[in-house]
XYZ file of C-alpha atoms in Angstrom:
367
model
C 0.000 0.000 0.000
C 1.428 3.303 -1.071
C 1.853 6.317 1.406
C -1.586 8.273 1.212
C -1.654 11.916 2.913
C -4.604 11.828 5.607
C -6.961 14.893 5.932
C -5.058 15.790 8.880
C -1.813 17.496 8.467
C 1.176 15.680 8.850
C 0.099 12.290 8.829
C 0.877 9.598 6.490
C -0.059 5.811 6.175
C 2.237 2.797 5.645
C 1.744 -0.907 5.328
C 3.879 -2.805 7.785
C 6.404 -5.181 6.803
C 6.503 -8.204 8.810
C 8.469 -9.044 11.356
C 9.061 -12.262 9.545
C 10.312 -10.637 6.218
C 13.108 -8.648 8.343
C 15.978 -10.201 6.922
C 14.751 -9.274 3.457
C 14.021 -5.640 4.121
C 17.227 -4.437 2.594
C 16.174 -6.266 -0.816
C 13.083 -5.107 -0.607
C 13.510 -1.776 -0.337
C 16.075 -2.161 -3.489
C 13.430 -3.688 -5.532
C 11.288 -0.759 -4.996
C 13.985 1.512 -6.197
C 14.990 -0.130 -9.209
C 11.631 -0.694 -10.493
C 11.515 3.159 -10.650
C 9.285 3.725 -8.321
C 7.337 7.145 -7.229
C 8.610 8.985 -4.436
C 5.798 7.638 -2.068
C 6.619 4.195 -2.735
C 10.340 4.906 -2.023
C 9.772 6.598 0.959
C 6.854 4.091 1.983
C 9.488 1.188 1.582
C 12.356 3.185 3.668
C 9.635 3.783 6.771
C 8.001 0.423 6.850
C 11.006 -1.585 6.558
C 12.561 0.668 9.585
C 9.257 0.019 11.497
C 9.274 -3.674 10.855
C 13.702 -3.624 12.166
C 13.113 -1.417 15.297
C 14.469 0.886 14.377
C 15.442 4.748 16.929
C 16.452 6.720 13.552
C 16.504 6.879 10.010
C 19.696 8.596 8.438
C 19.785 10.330 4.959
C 23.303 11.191 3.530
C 23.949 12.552 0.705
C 27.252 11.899 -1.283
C 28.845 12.679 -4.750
C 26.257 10.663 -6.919
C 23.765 9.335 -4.368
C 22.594 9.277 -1.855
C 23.166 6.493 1.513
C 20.246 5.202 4.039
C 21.583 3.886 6.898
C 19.068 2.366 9.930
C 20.293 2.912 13.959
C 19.526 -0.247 15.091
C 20.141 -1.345 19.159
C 22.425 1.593 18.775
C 24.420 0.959 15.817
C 24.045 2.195 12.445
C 23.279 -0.155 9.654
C 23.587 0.729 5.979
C 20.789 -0.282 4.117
C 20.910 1.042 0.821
C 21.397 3.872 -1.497
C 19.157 6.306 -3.591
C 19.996 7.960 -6.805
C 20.434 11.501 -6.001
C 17.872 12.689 -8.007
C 15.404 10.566 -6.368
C 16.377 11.798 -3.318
C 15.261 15.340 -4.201
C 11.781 14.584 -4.361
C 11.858 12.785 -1.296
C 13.060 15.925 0.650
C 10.291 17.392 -0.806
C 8.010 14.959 0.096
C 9.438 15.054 3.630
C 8.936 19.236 3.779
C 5.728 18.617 2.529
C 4.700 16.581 5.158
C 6.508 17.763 8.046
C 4.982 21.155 7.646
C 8.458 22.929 6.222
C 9.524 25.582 4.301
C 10.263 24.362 0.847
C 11.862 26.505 -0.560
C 14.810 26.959 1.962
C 17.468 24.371 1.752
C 20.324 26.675 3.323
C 19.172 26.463 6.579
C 18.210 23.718 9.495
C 14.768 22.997 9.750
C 12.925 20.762 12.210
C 8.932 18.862 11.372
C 7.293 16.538 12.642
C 5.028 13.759 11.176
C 2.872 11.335 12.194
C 2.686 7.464 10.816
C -0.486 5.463 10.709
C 0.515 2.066 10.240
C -1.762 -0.885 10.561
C -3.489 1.088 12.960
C -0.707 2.279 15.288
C 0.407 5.769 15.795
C 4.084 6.123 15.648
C 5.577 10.148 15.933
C 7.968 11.035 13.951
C 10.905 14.087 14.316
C 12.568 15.145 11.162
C 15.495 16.897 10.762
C 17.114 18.300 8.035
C 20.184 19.895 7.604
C 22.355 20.800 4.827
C 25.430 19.628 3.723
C 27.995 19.819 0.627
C 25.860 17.196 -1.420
C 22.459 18.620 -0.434
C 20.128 18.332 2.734
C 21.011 15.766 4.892
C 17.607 14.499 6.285
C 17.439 12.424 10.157
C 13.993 11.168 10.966
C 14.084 9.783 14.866
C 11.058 7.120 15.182
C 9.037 7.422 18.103
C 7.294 4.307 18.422
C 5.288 4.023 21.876
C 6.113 0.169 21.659
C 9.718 1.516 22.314
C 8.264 2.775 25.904
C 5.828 0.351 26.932
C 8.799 -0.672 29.662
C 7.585 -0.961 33.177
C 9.773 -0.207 36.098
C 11.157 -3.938 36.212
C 11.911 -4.177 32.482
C 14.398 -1.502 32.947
C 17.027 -4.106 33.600
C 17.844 -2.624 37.179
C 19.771 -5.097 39.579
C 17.231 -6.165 42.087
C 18.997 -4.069 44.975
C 19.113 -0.977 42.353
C 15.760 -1.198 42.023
C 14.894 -1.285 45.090
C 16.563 1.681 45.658
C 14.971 3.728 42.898
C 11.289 2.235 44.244
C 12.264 3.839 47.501
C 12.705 7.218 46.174
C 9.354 6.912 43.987
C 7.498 6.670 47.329
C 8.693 9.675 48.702
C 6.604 12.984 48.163
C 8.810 15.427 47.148
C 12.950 15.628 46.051
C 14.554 15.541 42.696
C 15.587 12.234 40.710
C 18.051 12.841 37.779
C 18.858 10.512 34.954
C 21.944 11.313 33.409
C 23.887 9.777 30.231
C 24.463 10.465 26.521
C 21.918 11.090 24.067
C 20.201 7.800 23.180
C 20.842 6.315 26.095
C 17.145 5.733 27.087
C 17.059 8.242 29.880
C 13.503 9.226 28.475
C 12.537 5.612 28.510
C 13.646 5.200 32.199
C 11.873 8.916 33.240
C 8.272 7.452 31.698
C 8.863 3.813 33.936
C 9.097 6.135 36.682
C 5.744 8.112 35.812
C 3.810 5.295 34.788
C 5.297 3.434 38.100
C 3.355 6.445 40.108
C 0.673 7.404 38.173
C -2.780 6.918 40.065
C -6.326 9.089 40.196
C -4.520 10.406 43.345
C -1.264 11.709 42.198
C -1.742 14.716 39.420
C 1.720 14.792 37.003
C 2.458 17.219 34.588
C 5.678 17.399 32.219
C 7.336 20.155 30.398
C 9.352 18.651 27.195
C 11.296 19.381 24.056
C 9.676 18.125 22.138
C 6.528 15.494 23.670
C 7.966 12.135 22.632
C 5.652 10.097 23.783
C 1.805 10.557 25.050
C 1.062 9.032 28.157
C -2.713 8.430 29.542
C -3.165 10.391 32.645
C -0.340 12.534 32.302
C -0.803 16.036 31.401
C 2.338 16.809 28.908
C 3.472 20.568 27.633
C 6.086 21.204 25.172
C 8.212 24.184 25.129
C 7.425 26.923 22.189
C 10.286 29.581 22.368
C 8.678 31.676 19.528
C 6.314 32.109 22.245
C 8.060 32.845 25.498
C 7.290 29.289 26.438
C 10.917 27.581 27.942
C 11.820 25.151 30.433
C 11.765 27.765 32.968
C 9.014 30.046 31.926
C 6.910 27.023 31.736
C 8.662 25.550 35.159
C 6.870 28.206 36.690
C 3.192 28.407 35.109
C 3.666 24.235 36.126
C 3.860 24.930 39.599
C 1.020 27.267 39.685
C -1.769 24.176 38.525
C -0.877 21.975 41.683
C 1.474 19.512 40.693
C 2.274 16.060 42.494
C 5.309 15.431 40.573
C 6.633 17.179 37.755
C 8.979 15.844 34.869
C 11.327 18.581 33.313
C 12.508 17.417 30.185
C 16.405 18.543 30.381
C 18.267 20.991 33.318
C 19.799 23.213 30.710
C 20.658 26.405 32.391
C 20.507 27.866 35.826
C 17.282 29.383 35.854
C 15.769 25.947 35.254
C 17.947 24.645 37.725
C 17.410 27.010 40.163
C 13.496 26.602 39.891
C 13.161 22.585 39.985
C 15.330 22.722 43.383
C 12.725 24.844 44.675
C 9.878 23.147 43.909
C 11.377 19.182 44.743
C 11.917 21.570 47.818
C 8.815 22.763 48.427
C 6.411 19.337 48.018
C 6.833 18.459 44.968
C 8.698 15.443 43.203
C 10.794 16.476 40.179
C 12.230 14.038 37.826
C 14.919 15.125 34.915
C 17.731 14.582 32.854
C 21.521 15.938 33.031
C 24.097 15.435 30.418
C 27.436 14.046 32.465
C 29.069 11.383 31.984
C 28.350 9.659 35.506
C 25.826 9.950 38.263
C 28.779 11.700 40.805
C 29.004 13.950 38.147
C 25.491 15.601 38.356
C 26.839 17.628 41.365
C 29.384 19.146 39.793
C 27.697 19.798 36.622
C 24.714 21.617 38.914
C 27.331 23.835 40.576
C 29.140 24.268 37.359
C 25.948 26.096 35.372
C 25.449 28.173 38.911
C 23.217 26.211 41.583
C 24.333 26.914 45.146
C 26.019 23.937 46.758
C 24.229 24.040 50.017
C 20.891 23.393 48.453
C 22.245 20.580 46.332
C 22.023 18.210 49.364
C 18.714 18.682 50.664
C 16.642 18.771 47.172
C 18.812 15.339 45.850
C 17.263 12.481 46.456
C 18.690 10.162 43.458
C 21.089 10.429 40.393
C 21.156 7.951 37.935
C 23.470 6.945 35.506
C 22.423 4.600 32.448
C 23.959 3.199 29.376
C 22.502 1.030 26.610
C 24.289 -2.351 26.340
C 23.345 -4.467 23.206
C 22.145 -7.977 23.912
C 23.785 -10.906 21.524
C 20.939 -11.899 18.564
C 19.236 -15.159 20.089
C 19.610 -16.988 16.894
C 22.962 -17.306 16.289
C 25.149 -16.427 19.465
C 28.114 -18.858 20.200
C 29.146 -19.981 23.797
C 32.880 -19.370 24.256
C 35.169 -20.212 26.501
C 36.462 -17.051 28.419
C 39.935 -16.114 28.076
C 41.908 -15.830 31.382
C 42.127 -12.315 31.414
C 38.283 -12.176 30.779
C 37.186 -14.308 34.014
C 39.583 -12.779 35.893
C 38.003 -9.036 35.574
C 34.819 -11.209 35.852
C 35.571 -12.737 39.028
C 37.256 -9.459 40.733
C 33.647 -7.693 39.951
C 31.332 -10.106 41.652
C 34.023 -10.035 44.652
C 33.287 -6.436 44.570
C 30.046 -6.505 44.652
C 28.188 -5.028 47.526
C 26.901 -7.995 50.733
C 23.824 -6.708 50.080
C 23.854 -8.240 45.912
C 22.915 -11.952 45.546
C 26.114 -13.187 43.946
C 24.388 -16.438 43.412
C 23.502 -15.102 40.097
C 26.375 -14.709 39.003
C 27.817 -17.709 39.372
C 28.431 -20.349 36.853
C 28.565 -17.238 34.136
C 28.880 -18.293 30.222
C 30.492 -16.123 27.793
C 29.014 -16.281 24.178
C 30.302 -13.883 21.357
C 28.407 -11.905 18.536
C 28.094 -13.853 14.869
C 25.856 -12.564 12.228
C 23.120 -13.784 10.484
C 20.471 -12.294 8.048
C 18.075 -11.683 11.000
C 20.797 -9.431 12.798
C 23.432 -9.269 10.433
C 25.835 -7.704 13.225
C 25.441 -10.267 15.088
C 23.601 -7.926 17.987
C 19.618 -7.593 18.124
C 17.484 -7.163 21.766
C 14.267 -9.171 21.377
């Protein structure tokens, strides 16, 4: 089924690939493109296929004489194949169209949004194009709510860890911070955390750039600029509707800063994101963009840390025999592990290592 353009702007319908064909979605999407196909069916085949691999982004680079597609899969980028350049233009337009862009400006960054109707599902997506020596490069991040549907023990937590983090859930008011890279699925751990105390008795409202996701029961803002409307503008008008907890999207500056102390000191229970590099260095980064020190203690009640860590493709992952080296780091961590850790888990540990195979092809692939 071809891409159709719904009455309402900025949607768009697809036909799913299955999850069955994944191994062939690389061919497939060739196929399309050397049969000469229209610009819907191109673009049709690029967002289907992505939706039927899981995929977090779609990349669009232009080169000399055409024009690469490469899929982020589990964190890594896969290339998947390559328009003709002049194809490529009428899918940027196509894209612009869509996303509610300026045509006819190709100079400049530009941001849209779109959403996908596919087989009944809803999936958001953020475009972003930019421009480059070979023409606009275009990024479309894929916000499937499937990606989300993680409850606070699917996180991957240690059992201890999360008991921890359930601790600090229960308690009415503080700040919880969830720091690491972008990607890392700090948003993905923040909405565990809201769904994990969302009742008819708690009333949560977030401020976010941009909404990624739309949760039931949750009242969700997104910051406008053009209209006055930041994180700390809106930080305040938030506190004036009688929050329980409130979910502030990124700590960007010390204004923002300044005003989600106050209010995880004053009753309420703030959750947000930091960009360091550990959870220790959340502190420093606080003082660093101006927050007083002695208030740092008192309004703190949890920093996290997270990284992704790609799991091994079921279907072809080979046991191994760990080198010496290997079980020796092993065995020094689960020796320096905390009394409070069931180390009986970790004993009796196997060690596989990646292959490849059409369903994964990098031999990596979460199920």
């Amino acid at each position: 089924m071809p891409i159709t353009d719904k009455k309402t702007s900025g949607e768009i319908a697809v036909k799913k690939m299955s999850d069955t064909e994944e191994a062939l979605i690389p061919e497939k999407i060739k196929s399309v493109i050397k049969t000469g196909a229209s610009t819907t069916d191109i673009l049709e085949s690029v967002l289907s296929g992505g939706l039927a691999m899981g995929v977090s982004d779609i990349h669009f680079e232009p080169e000399r004489d055409k024009v690469k597609v490469r899929f982020r899969v589990d964190g890594v980028l896969k290339e998947i194949v390559s328009i003709p350049s002049v194809d490529y233009k009428y899918v940027v337009s196509r894209l612009k169209l869509i996303g509610e862009m300026k045509m006819n400006i190709t100079d400049m960054a530009q941001d849209g949004r779109l959403t996908i109707v596919a087989d009944g599902d809803r999936i958001e997506v953020r475009i972003s194009l930019n421009p480059s020596e070979y023409g606009e490069t275009a990024v479309l991040r894929i916000l499937d709510p499937k990606n989300i549907s993680l409850e606070l023990k699917d996180l991957g937590l240690r059992p201890d860890d999360e008991a921890i983090v359930r601790r600090n859930l229960k308690k009415p008011n503080g700040m919880v911070l969830v720091t690491g890279p972008t990607g890392s699925g700090k948003t993905t751990a923040l909405y565990a955390f809201l769904k994990s105390i969302r009742s008819p008795e708690v009333k949560i409202i977030t401020i976010e750039d941009p909404i990624e996701y739309h949760l039931d029961g949750i009242q969700q803002t997104q910051v406008d600029p053009s209209a006055g409307y930041d994180f700390s503008s809106g930080l305040r008008s938030l506190l004036r509707q009688d929050p329980d907890a409130i979910l502030v999207g990124e700590i960007r500056d010390l204004d923002t800063a300044e005003i989600a102390i106050h209010a995880s000191l004053t009753g309420h229970l703030v959750f947000s994101t930091l960009h360091t590099n550990s959870a220790s260095g959340a502190i420093p980064r606080l003082i660093d963009v101006g927050v007083k020190p002695q208030v740092i203690g008192p309004a703190l009640d949890m920093v996290i840390a997270e990284r992704l860590v790609r799991r091994l493709c079921e279907k072809c992952k080979r046991p191994i025999d760990p080198d010496p080296e290997t079980a020796g780091k092993l065995k020094s961590f689960i020796d320096s592990l905390p009394p409070k850790v069931d180390k009986s888990a970790y004993e009796d540990t196997k060690q596989f290592e990646p292959v490849g195979c059409p369903i994964c092809m990098t031999g990596t692939k979460a199920e």
